[in-house]
Amino acid sequence: MNTNHVRAVKGGSSLQGTIKVPGDKSISHRSLIIGSIAEGETNIEGFLYSEDPLSTADCLRKLGVCIPEIKKDNSFTVKGLGLDGFKEPKEILNCGNSGTTMRLLMGLLAGQKSRNFILTGDRSLNERPMGRVSKPLRQMGGVIYGRESGTKAPISITGNKLKGCVIGTPVASAQVKSAILLAGLTASGTTSVIEPASSRDHTERMLKAFGADINIRGELGRNIVIKSGNNLTGQDILIPGDISSAAFWMIAASIVPESEIILENVGLNPTRTGILKVMDEMGCNYKILEKSTIAGEPIGSINIKYVSNLKPFKVEGDILPKLIDEIPILTVAACFCNGVSEIKDAKELRVKETDRLKVMARQLKKFGANILENEDGLIITGDSKFKSADVDSETDHRVSMSLAIAALLAKGSTNIKRSEASKVSYPNFWDDLKTLIN
Ligand code: S3P
């Protein structure tokens, strides 16, 4: 995503209304990937029609999977090829800006014997760490090369017979865990992943629903064991809304005076709801209505109302993977809490689509925010009075949307450069903002 669109956002309005949150990005990727290696058809409803999941669809088509043209708000059917059915693509697989696409495909393709694959991405993705995936896959027998000793894309993979292993991941990353589990489907015997803390578990839930022999051992799902041998069977998948997209409105309603928003269709998987704990600590006023379960994932509607005098918060330790994508918007929230908030143990933010600690600190300071950047986090002194500013998403979708919410609290009109980075995960973001502004 390297466009240059400048968007103006005026401060001073409250937000009111109801938004149906777009489909979950992580589950959308997985629905395509797992549907592709299943036998038979997988029907997908609620898919996130945005750049990242569409990159996954594009790569899978190049691997011979029959995925029709995906249209916004339409359900569609993927015809799976089974566990060993990908063809050798004639073209390079372009993962765009999507780390999930590249890392999950690496795991998937490492075991596709005697076929060659090359994966690349945009400028941001090709600078992100891939060694965390190529290293464990090599331990399983994967033949993987790439720039800087296989730690950066472009990556080349020659599919090979893999062997099951016990792998401890040094970072709690769902992308790394998922790559290993997908490789485990075609590896001999049993593959076991031990994570330092629980990361999102959508892959485990979906693989189980498709018939994989996958089990969680130990406390809090930290040790995941997959046994090869079971074929997967196509399923009907209804994708819930993405709490990481809902987060912008959850925080906006909490910090913009006189706001009240209802968010429908929010995925409430407990490995993703860290932000609700932080909102409790802040003293936010929200209620979860109509809780239910769809396709093995808990969902609900959330009503959020503005409260004055929000309390500062501290984010550290095992909660990080449960709110990893919400740190940019939580940084904005901290600017409007009454006191000093701290985000610690967040080094992972430095290897996201941008270095989100640096970029959020740099951009929010332009509004007048008081932020101190540490090696592994941020210290934010709240109760800011924001002035309007010229800010820049620096090509990062979550930065773009976080800056839009920050701009609502600035006096005057703020210009956001490269604003449509938001299309990576939330194509309707600006329309939804317009709907909510009073
Ligand atoms: C994702 C996992 C997280 C998250 C990303 C999506 C996934 O990344 O930040 O937006 O779908 O598995 P890590 O696994 O690198 O933490």
CSV table of C-alpha atoms and ligand atoms in Angstrom, one decimal:
chain,number,residue,atom,x,y,z
A,1,MET,CA,0.0,0.0,0.0
A,2,ASN,CA,1.8,3.1,-1.1
A,3,THR,CA,-0.6,5.7,-2.1
A,4,ASN,CA,-0.7,9.3,-1.2
A,5,HIS,CA,-4.2,10.3,-0.4
A,6,VAL,CA,-4.7,13.0,2.1
A,7,ARG,CA,-7.9,13.0,4.0
A,8,ALA,CA,-9.2,15.8,6.3
A,9,VAL,CA,-10.8,15.0,9.6
A,10,LYS,CA,-12.5,17.7,11.6
A,11,GLY,CA,-12.4,17.7,15.4
A,12,GLY,CA,-15.3,18.5,17.7
A,13,SER,CA,-18.1,16.2,16.6
A,14,SER,CA,-19.5,13.4,18.7
A,15,LEU,CA,-20.2,9.9,17.3
A,16,GLN,CA,-23.6,8.3,17.4
A,17,GLY,CA,-25.0,5.3,15.6
A,18,THR,CA,-24.8,1.6,14.9
A,19,ILE,CA,-22.0,-0.1,12.9
A,20,LYS,CA,-21.8,-3.7,11.6
A,21,VAL,CA,-18.2,-4.6,12.1
A,22,PRO,CA,-16.5,-6.0,9.0
A,23,GLY,CA,-15.4,-9.7,8.9
A,24,ASP,CA,-12.5,-10.9,11.0
A,25,LYS,CA,-9.2,-10.7,9.0
A,26,SER,CA,-7.5,-13.6,10.7
A,27,ILE,CA,-10.5,-15.9,10.2
A,28,SER,CA,-11.0,-14.7,6.6
A,29,HIS,CA,-7.4,-15.8,5.7
A,30,ARG,CA,-7.8,-19.1,7.5
A,31,SER,CA,-11.2,-19.9,5.8
A,32,LEU,CA,-9.5,-19.7,2.4
A,33,ILE,CA,-6.4,-21.5,3.4
A,34,ILE,CA,-8.0,-24.4,5.3
A,35,GLY,CA,-10.8,-24.6,2.7
A,36,SER,CA,-8.1,-25.0,0.0
A,37,ILE,CA,-6.6,-28.1,1.6
A,38,ALA,CA,-9.9,-29.7,2.5
A,39,GLU,CA,-11.7,-32.3,0.4
A,40,GLY,CA,-14.9,-30.9,-1.1
A,41,GLU,CA,-16.4,-27.5,-0.8
A,42,THR,CA,-16.2,-24.8,1.8
A,43,ASN,CA,-18.8,-22.1,1.8
A,44,ILE,CA,-17.7,-18.8,3.2
A,45,GLU,CA,-20.0,-16.1,4.5
A,46,GLY,CA,-18.9,-12.8,6.1
A,47,PHE,CA,-15.5,-12.8,4.4
A,48,LEU,CA,-13.5,-9.6,4.9
A,49,TYR,CA,-13.3,-8.0,1.4
A,50,SER,CA,-10.0,-6.1,2.0
A,51,GLU,CA,-6.6,-6.1,0.5
A,52,ASP,CA,-4.9,-8.6,2.9
A,53,PRO,CA,-7.4,-11.5,2.6
A,54,LEU,CA,-7.7,-10.8,-1.2
A,55,SER,CA,-3.9,-11.3,-1.4
A,56,THR,CA,-4.4,-14.8,0.1
A,57,ALA,CA,-7.1,-15.6,-2.4
A,58,ASP,CA,-4.8,-14.5,-5.2
A,59,CYS,CA,-1.9,-16.7,-4.1
A,60,LEU,CA,-4.2,-19.7,-3.6
A,61,ARG,CA,-5.6,-19.3,-7.2
A,62,LYS,CA,-2.0,-19.3,-8.5
A,63,LEU,CA,-1.6,-22.6,-6.6
A,64,GLY,CA,-4.6,-24.1,-8.6
A,65,VAL,CA,-7.3,-23.6,-6.1
A,66,CYS,CA,-10.7,-22.8,-7.5
A,67,ILE,CA,-11.9,-19.6,-5.8
A,68,PRO,CA,-14.4,-17.5,-7.7
A,69,GLU,CA,-14.1,-13.7,-8.0
A,70,ILE,CA,-14.9,-12.5,-4.5
A,71,LYS,CA,-17.5,-9.7,-4.3
A,72,LYS,CA,-18.1,-7.5,-1.3
A,73,ASP,CA,-20.9,-8.9,1.0
A,74,ASN,CA,-21.4,-12.0,-1.1
A,75,SER,CA,-20.8,-15.5,0.1
A,76,PHE,CA,-18.8,-17.9,-2.1
A,77,THR,CA,-17.5,-21.4,-2.3
A,78,VAL,CA,-13.9,-22.7,-2.3
A,79,LYS,CA,-13.2,-26.1,-3.9
A,80,GLY,CA,-10.5,-27.7,-1.9
A,81,LEU,CA,-7.6,-29.7,-3.4
A,82,GLY,CA,-6.8,-31.9,-0.4
A,83,LEU,CA,-3.7,-31.9,1.6
A,84,ASP,CA,-1.2,-32.5,-1.2
A,85,GLY,CA,-3.0,-31.0,-4.2
A,86,PHE,CA,-1.3,-27.6,-4.9
A,87,LYS,CA,0.2,-27.2,-8.3
A,88,GLU,CA,3.6,-25.6,-8.9
A,89,PRO,CA,2.7,-22.0,-9.7
A,90,LYS,CA,4.0,-20.4,-12.9
A,91,GLU,CA,4.2,-17.0,-11.1
A,92,ILE,CA,5.7,-15.6,-8.0
A,93,LEU,CA,3.1,-15.6,-5.1
A,94,ASN,CA,2.7,-11.9,-4.1
A,95,CYS,CA,1.5,-11.6,-0.5
A,96,GLY,CA,1.2,-7.8,-0.8
A,97,ASN,CA,1.2,-6.2,2.7
A,98,SER,CA,0.0,-9.3,4.5
A,99,GLY,CA,2.3,-11.1,7.0
A,100,THR,CA,-0.5,-13.6,7.7
A,101,THR,CA,-0.6,-14.6,4.0
A,102,MET,CA,3.2,-15.1,3.8
A,103,ARG,CA,3.8,-16.9,7.1
A,104,LEU,CA,0.8,-19.2,6.8
A,105,LEU,CA,1.6,-20.1,3.2
A,106,MET,CA,5.2,-20.9,4.1
A,107,GLY,CA,3.9,-23.5,6.5
A,108,LEU,CA,1.4,-24.8,4.1
A,109,LEU,CA,3.8,-25.1,1.2
A,110,ALA,CA,6.9,-26.5,3.0
A,111,GLY,CA,5.3,-30.0,2.8
A,112,GLN,CA,4.1,-29.9,-0.8
A,113,LYS,CA,6.7,-32.4,-2.1
A,114,SER,CA,8.8,-31.7,-5.2
A,115,ARG,CA,7.1,-28.4,-6.1
A,116,ASN,CA,8.8,-25.0,-6.0
A,117,PHE,CA,7.3,-21.8,-4.7
A,118,ILE,CA,8.5,-18.2,-4.5
A,119,LEU,CA,6.9,-15.8,-2.1
A,120,THR,CA,7.3,-12.0,-2.1
A,121,GLY,CA,5.5,-9.0,-0.7
A,122,ASP,CA,5.5,-5.2,-0.7
A,123,ARG,CA,8.3,-3.1,0.6
A,124,SER,CA,7.1,-3.3,4.2
A,125,LEU,CA,6.5,-7.1,4.2
A,126,ASN,CA,9.9,-7.8,2.6
A,127,GLU,CA,11.5,-6.1,5.6
A,128,ARG,CA,9.6,-8.1,8.2
A,129,PRO,CA,11.1,-11.1,10.0
A,130,MET,CA,10.5,-14.5,8.3
A,131,GLY,CA,13.3,-16.4,10.1
A,132,ARG,CA,10.8,-17.0,13.0
A,133,VAL,CA,8.9,-19.2,10.4
A,134,SER,CA,11.7,-20.6,8.2
A,135,LYS,CA,13.7,-21.7,11.2
A,136,PRO,CA,11.1,-24.1,12.8
A,137,LEU,CA,10.1,-25.3,9.3
A,138,ARG,CA,13.7,-26.2,8.5
A,139,GLN,CA,13.8,-28.1,11.8
A,140,MET,CA,10.9,-30.1,10.3
A,141,GLY,CA,12.8,-30.7,7.1
A,142,GLY,CA,11.6,-27.7,5.1
A,143,VAL,CA,13.8,-26.5,2.3
A,144,ILE,CA,13.6,-22.8,2.5
A,145,TYR,CA,15.9,-20.1,1.2
A,146,GLY,CA,15.6,-16.3,1.1
A,147,ARG,CA,17.2,-13.0,1.5
A,148,GLU,CA,19.5,-12.6,4.5
A,149,SER,CA,19.8,-16.4,5.1
A,150,GLY,CA,16.1,-17.1,4.7
A,151,THR,CA,15.0,-14.5,7.3
A,152,LYS,CA,13.5,-12.1,4.8
A,153,ALA,CA,11.4,-12.3,1.7
A,154,PRO,CA,11.5,-13.0,-1.2
A,155,ILE,CA,11.5,-16.6,0.1
A,156,SER,CA,11.9,-19.7,-2.0
A,157,ILE,CA,10.5,-23.1,-0.9
A,158,THR,CA,11.0,-26.5,-2.3
A,159,GLY,CA,8.3,-28.7,-0.9
A,160,ASN,CA,9.7,-31.7,1.0
A,161,LYS,CA,8.7,-34.6,3.2
A,162,LEU,CA,8.5,-33.1,6.7
A,163,LYS,CA,8.9,-34.8,10.1
A,164,GLY,CA,6.8,-34.0,13.2
A,165,CYS,CA,8.8,-32.2,15.9
A,166,VAL,CA,8.3,-30.5,19.2
A,167,ILE,CA,8.9,-26.8,18.7
A,168,GLY,CA,9.0,-24.0,21.3
A,169,THR,CA,8.3,-20.7,19.7
A,170,PRO,CA,10.4,-17.8,21.2
A,171,VAL,CA,7.5,-15.3,20.5
A,172,ALA,CA,3.8,-15.7,21.1
A,173,SER,CA,2.8,-15.3,17.5
A,174,ALA,CA,-0.3,-16.9,16.0
A,175,GLN,CA,1.2,-16.6,12.5
A,176,VAL,CA,4.3,-18.6,13.5
A,177,LYS,CA,2.1,-21.2,15.4
A,178,SER,CA,-0.3,-21.5,12.5
A,179,ALA,CA,2.6,-22.0,10.0
A,180,ILE,CA,3.9,-24.9,12.1
A,181,LEU,CA,0.5,-26.4,12.6
A,182,LEU,CA,-0.3,-26.3,8.9
A,183,ALA,CA,3.1,-27.9,8.1
A,184,GLY,CA,2.2,-30.5,10.8
A,185,LEU,CA,-0.8,-31.6,8.7
A,186,THR,CA,1.6,-33.3,6.2
A,187,ALA,CA,4.6,-34.0,8.5
A,188,SER,CA,5.1,-37.6,9.7
A,189,GLY,CA,3.7,-38.3,13.2
A,190,THR,CA,3.0,-35.6,15.7
A,191,THR,CA,3.9,-31.9,15.7
A,192,SER,CA,3.8,-30.0,18.9
A,193,VAL,CA,4.0,-26.2,19.3
A,194,ILE,CA,4.7,-24.7,22.7
A,195,GLU,CA,4.0,-20.9,22.9
A,196,PRO,CA,5.4,-18.6,25.6
A,197,ALA,CA,1.9,-17.1,26.0
A,198,SER,CA,-1.4,-17.9,24.3
A,199,SER,CA,-1.9,-16.2,20.9
A,200,ARG,CA,-5.1,-16.1,18.9
A,201,ASP,CA,-6.4,-19.7,18.4
A,202,HIS,CA,-8.5,-19.4,15.2
A,203,THR,CA,-6.3,-21.9,13.4
A,204,GLU,CA,-6.8,-24.5,16.1
A,205,ARG,CA,-10.5,-24.0,16.2
A,206,MET,CA,-10.9,-24.2,12.4
A,207,LEU,CA,-8.6,-27.2,11.9
A,208,LYS,CA,-10.6,-29.0,14.5
A,209,ALA,CA,-13.9,-28.2,12.9
A,210,PHE,CA,-12.5,-29.5,9.5
A,211,GLY,CA,-11.6,-32.8,11.1
A,212,ALA,CA,-7.9,-32.5,12.0
A,213,ASP,CA,-6.5,-34.5,14.9
A,214,ILE,CA,-5.5,-31.4,17.0
A,215,ASN,CA,-5.5,-31.1,20.8
A,216,ILE,CA,-4.6,-28.5,23.3
A,217,ARG,CA,-2.5,-29.7,26.2
A,218,GLY,CA,-1.5,-27.8,29.3
A,219,GLU,CA,-2.6,-24.6,30.7
A,220,LEU,CA,-4.3,-21.9,28.6
A,221,GLY,CA,-3.7,-23.7,25.2
A,222,ARG,CA,0.0,-23.1,25.2
A,223,ASN,CA,0.9,-26.6,23.9
A,224,ILE,CA,-0.9,-27.5,20.7
A,225,VAL,CA,-0.4,-31.0,19.3
A,226,ILE,CA,-1.4,-32.0,15.8
A,227,LYS,CA,-1.2,-35.5,14.4
A,228,SER,CA,-1.0,-36.0,10.6
A,229,GLY,CA,-3.1,-38.7,8.9
A,230,ASN,CA,-6.6,-37.1,8.9
A,231,ASN,CA,-8.0,-35.6,5.7
A,232,LEU,CA,-9.9,-32.4,6.2
A,233,THR,CA,-13.5,-32.0,5.1
A,234,GLY,CA,-15.0,-28.8,3.6
A,235,GLN,CA,-17.3,-26.9,6.0
A,236,ASP,CA,-19.7,-23.9,6.0
A,237,ILE,CA,-18.0,-21.0,7.7
A,238,LEU,CA,-19.7,-17.9,9.0
A,239,ILE,CA,-17.0,-15.3,9.8
A,240,PRO,CA,-17.7,-13.0,12.8
A,241,GLY,CA,-16.8,-9.3,12.8
A,242,ASP,CA,-13.2,-8.3,13.7
A,243,ILE,CA,-12.7,-7.0,17.2
A,244,SER,CA,-9.5,-5.3,16.0
A,245,SER,CA,-11.6,-3.2,13.6
A,246,ALA,CA,-14.3,-2.7,16.3
A,247,ALA,CA,-11.6,-1.4,18.6
A,248,PHE,CA,-11.4,2.0,16.8
A,249,TRP,CA,-15.0,2.7,17.5
A,250,MET,CA,-14.9,1.2,21.0
A,251,ILE,CA,-12.1,3.7,21.9
A,252,ALA,CA,-13.7,6.5,19.9
A,253,ALA,CA,-17.0,6.2,21.7
A,254,SER,CA,-15.1,6.2,25.1
A,255,ILE,CA,-13.0,9.3,24.5
A,256,VAL,CA,-15.1,11.6,22.2
A,257,PRO,CA,-17.5,13.6,24.4
A,258,GLU,CA,-21.2,12.8,24.1
A,259,SER,CA,-20.7,9.7,21.9
A,260,GLU,CA,-22.6,6.5,22.0
A,261,ILE,CA,-22.0,3.6,19.5
A,262,ILE,CA,-23.5,0.2,19.1
A,263,LEU,CA,-21.2,-2.3,17.3
A,264,GLU,CA,-22.9,-5.4,15.9
A,265,ASN,CA,-21.3,-8.7,15.1
A,266,VAL,CA,-18.1,-8.4,17.2
A,267,GLY,CA,-16.0,-11.5,17.5
A,268,LEU,CA,-15.3,-12.1,21.2
A,269,ASN,CA,-12.9,-15.0,21.1
A,270,PRO,CA,-11.1,-14.9,24.5
A,271,THR,CA,-7.7,-14.9,22.8
A,272,ARG,CA,-8.6,-11.5,21.2
A,273,THR,CA,-10.5,-9.6,23.9
A,274,GLY,CA,-7.5,-8.1,25.8
A,275,ILE,CA,-8.8,-4.6,24.9
A,276,LEU,CA,-11.9,-5.2,27.0
A,277,LYS,CA,-9.8,-5.8,30.0
A,278,VAL,CA,-7.9,-2.6,29.4
A,279,MET,CA,-11.2,-0.7,28.9
A,280,ASP,CA,-12.3,-2.1,32.3
A,281,GLU,CA,-9.2,-0.7,33.9
A,282,MET,CA,-9.8,2.6,32.2
A,283,GLY,CA,-13.4,2.7,33.6
A,284,CYS,CA,-15.0,2.7,30.2
A,285,ASN,CA,-18.8,2.4,30.0
A,286,TYR,CA,-19.7,-0.5,27.7
A,287,LYS,CA,-22.1,-3.4,27.7
A,288,ILE,CA,-22.1,-6.6,25.8
A,289,LEU,CA,-25.5,-7.5,24.4
A,290,GLU,CA,-26.8,-10.6,22.7
A,291,LYS,CA,-23.9,-13.0,23.1
A,292,SER,CA,-24.0,-16.1,20.9
A,293,THR,CA,-21.6,-18.5,19.1
A,294,ILE,CA,-21.1,-18.7,15.3
A,295,ALA,CA,-18.9,-21.4,13.7
A,296,GLY,CA,-17.2,-22.1,17.0
A,297,GLU,CA,-16.4,-18.4,17.7
A,298,PRO,CA,-18.2,-16.4,20.4
A,299,ILE,CA,-19.7,-13.1,19.2
A,300,GLY,CA,-21.8,-10.3,20.6
A,301,SER,CA,-23.0,-6.7,20.1
A,302,ILE,CA,-21.4,-4.0,22.2
A,303,ASN,CA,-22.8,-0.7,23.3
A,304,ILE,CA,-20.2,1.9,24.3
A,305,LYS,CA,-20.8,5.3,25.8
A,306,TYR,CA,-18.5,8.2,26.5
A,307,VAL,CA,-17.2,8.7,30.1
A,308,SER,CA,-15.3,11.6,31.4
A,309,ASN,CA,-12.3,11.1,33.6
A,310,LEU,CA,-10.9,7.8,32.2
A,311,LYS,CA,-8.3,6.2,34.4
A,312,PRO,CA,-4.8,5.5,33.1
A,313,PHE,CA,-3.8,1.8,32.4
A,314,LYS,CA,-0.8,-0.5,32.2
A,315,VAL,CA,-0.4,-3.2,29.5
A,316,GLU,CA,2.3,-5.8,30.0
A,317,GLY,CA,3.1,-9.5,29.9
A,318,ASP,CA,0.8,-12.3,28.7
A,319,ILE,CA,-2.0,-10.0,27.7
A,320,LEU,CA,0.0,-8.5,24.8
A,321,PRO,CA,-0.9,-11.2,22.2
A,322,LYS,CA,-4.5,-10.7,23.1
A,323,LEU,CA,-4.5,-7.0,22.1
A,324,ILE,CA,-1.4,-6.9,19.9
A,325,ASP,CA,-3.2,-5.1,17.0
A,326,GLU,CA,-5.0,-2.7,19.4
A,327,ILE,CA,-1.8,-1.0,20.7
A,328,PRO,CA,-2.0,1.9,18.2
A,329,ILE,CA,-5.6,2.8,19.2
A,330,LEU,CA,-4.9,2.2,22.9
A,331,THR,CA,-2.0,4.7,22.6
A,332,VAL,CA,-4.6,7.2,21.4
A,333,ALA,CA,-6.9,6.3,24.3
A,334,ALA,CA,-4.0,6.8,26.8
A,335,CYS,CA,-3.6,10.4,25.6
A,336,PHE,CA,-7.1,11.1,27.0
A,337,CYS,CA,-6.8,9.3,30.3
A,338,ASN,CA,-6.3,11.1,33.5
A,339,GLY,CA,-2.7,10.2,34.4
A,340,VAL,CA,0.3,8.2,33.1
A,341,SER,CA,-0.4,5.0,31.1
A,342,GLU,CA,2.3,2.5,30.3
A,343,ILE,CA,2.7,-0.1,27.5
A,344,LYS,CA,5.5,-2.6,28.2
A,345,ASP,CA,6.7,-5.9,26.7
A,346,ALA,CA,5.6,-4.7,23.3
A,347,LYS,CA,8.7,-5.1,21.2
A,348,GLU,CA,6.7,-7.1,18.7
A,349,LEU,CA,5.1,-3.8,17.6
A,350,ARG,CA,8.4,-2.9,16.1
A,351,VAL,CA,8.1,-5.6,13.4
A,352,LYS,CA,4.5,-5.0,12.3
A,353,GLU,CA,3.5,-3.3,9.1
A,354,THR,CA,5.6,-0.4,10.5
A,355,ASP,CA,7.4,0.1,13.7
A,356,ARG,CA,4.2,0.9,15.5
A,357,LEU,CA,5.8,2.2,18.7
A,358,LYS,CA,8.0,4.7,16.8
A,359,VAL,CA,5.3,5.7,14.3
A,360,MET,CA,2.5,6.2,16.8
A,361,ALA,CA,4.8,8.3,19.1
A,362,ARG,CA,6.1,10.3,16.1
A,363,GLN,CA,2.6,11.0,14.7
A,364,LEU,CA,0.7,11.6,18.0
A,365,LYS,CA,3.4,14.1,19.1
A,366,LYS,CA,2.3,16.3,16.1
A,367,PHE,CA,-1.0,16.7,17.9
A,368,GLY,CA,0.8,17.7,21.1
A,369,ALA,CA,0.7,14.3,22.8
A,370,ASN,CA,3.1,13.6,25.7
A,371,ILE,CA,4.7,10.2,24.8
A,372,LEU,CA,8.0,8.7,25.8
A,373,GLU,CA,9.3,5.9,23.7
A,374,ASN,CA,11.1,3.0,25.3
A,375,GLU,CA,12.8,0.0,23.8
A,376,ASP,CA,9.8,-2.2,24.4
A,377,GLY,CA,6.9,0.2,24.9
A,378,LEU,CA,5.6,3.7,25.5
A,379,ILE,CA,4.8,5.9,28.5
A,380,ILE,CA,1.9,8.2,27.8
A,381,THR,CA,0.9,11.1,30.0
A,382,GLY,CA,-2.7,11.7,29.4
A,383,ASP,CA,-5.1,14.6,29.6
A,384,SER,CA,-3.8,16.0,26.4
A,385,LYS,CA,-5.3,18.9,24.6
A,386,PHE,CA,-4.8,18.0,20.9
A,387,LYS,CA,-4.2,20.7,18.3
A,388,SER,CA,-4.9,19.9,14.6
A,389,ALA,CA,-1.9,18.6,12.7
A,390,ASP,CA,-0.6,17.2,9.4
A,391,VAL,CA,0.0,13.5,10.1
A,392,ASP,CA,0.9,10.5,8.0
A,393,SER,CA,-0.1,6.8,8.3
A,394,GLU,CA,3.4,6.0,7.0
A,395,THR,CA,1.5,3.3,5.0
A,396,ASP,CA,0.2,1.4,8.1
A,397,HIS,CA,-3.6,0.6,8.1
A,398,ARG,CA,-4.0,0.6,11.9
A,399,VAL,CA,-2.0,3.8,12.2
A,400,SER,CA,-4.2,5.5,9.6
A,401,MET,CA,-7.4,4.6,11.5
A,402,SER,CA,-5.9,5.5,14.9
A,403,LEU,CA,-4.9,8.9,13.7
A,404,ALA,CA,-8.5,9.5,12.4
A,405,ILE,CA,-9.8,8.9,15.9
A,406,ALA,CA,-7.2,11.1,17.4
A,407,ALA,CA,-8.1,13.8,14.9
A,408,LEU,CA,-11.7,13.8,16.2
A,409,LEU,CA,-10.3,15.2,19.5
A,410,ALA,CA,-8.1,17.9,17.9
A,411,LYS,CA,-9.2,21.5,17.6
A,412,GLY,CA,-9.6,22.2,13.9
A,413,SER,CA,-9.0,20.1,10.9
A,414,THR,CA,-6.3,17.4,10.6
A,415,ASN,CA,-4.8,16.2,7.4
A,416,ILE,CA,-4.0,12.4,7.3
A,417,LYS,CA,-1.6,11.5,4.5
A,418,ARG,CA,-1.7,8.0,3.0
A,419,SER,CA,-5.0,7.6,4.7
A,420,GLU,CA,-6.3,4.7,2.5
A,421,ALA,CA,-3.7,2.4,4.0
A,422,SER,CA,-6.9,1.5,6.0
A,423,LYS,CA,-8.0,-0.6,3.0
A,424,VAL,CA,-5.7,-3.4,4.1
A,425,SER,CA,-8.1,-4.4,6.9
A,426,TYR,CA,-11.2,-2.1,6.9
A,427,PRO,CA,-12.3,-0.9,3.4
A,428,ASN,CA,-15.4,0.9,4.7
A,429,PHE,CA,-13.7,2.7,7.5
A,430,TRP,CA,-14.1,6.3,6.2
A,431,ASP,CA,-17.7,5.7,5.2
A,432,ASP,CA,-18.5,4.3,8.7
A,433,LEU,CA,-16.8,7.4,10.2
A,434,LYS,CA,-19.0,9.6,8.2
A,435,THR,CA,-22.1,7.6,9.3
A,436,LEU,CA,-21.2,8.1,12.9
A,437,ILE,CA,-20.3,11.8,12.9
A,438,ASN,CA,-23.1,14.0,14.0
B,1,S3P,C1,-2.4,-12.5,13.0
B,1,S3P,C2,-1.6,-12.6,14.1
B,1,S3P,C3,-0.9,-11.4,14.7
B,1,S3P,C4,-1.6,-10.1,14.3
B,1,S3P,C5,-1.9,-10.1,12.8
B,1,S3P,C6,-2.8,-11.2,12.4
B,1,S3P,C7,-3.0,-13.7,12.5
B,1,S3P,O1,0.5,-11.4,14.2
B,1,S3P,O2,-0.7,-9.0,14.6
B,1,S3P,O3,-2.5,-8.9,12.5
B,1,S3P,O4,-3.9,-13.7,11.7
B,1,S3P,O5,-2.5,-14.8,12.8
B,1,S3P,P1,1.6,-12.2,15.0
B,1,S3P,O6,1.2,-13.6,14.9
B,1,S3P,O7,2.9,-11.9,14.3
B,1,S3P,O8,1.6,-11.7,16.4
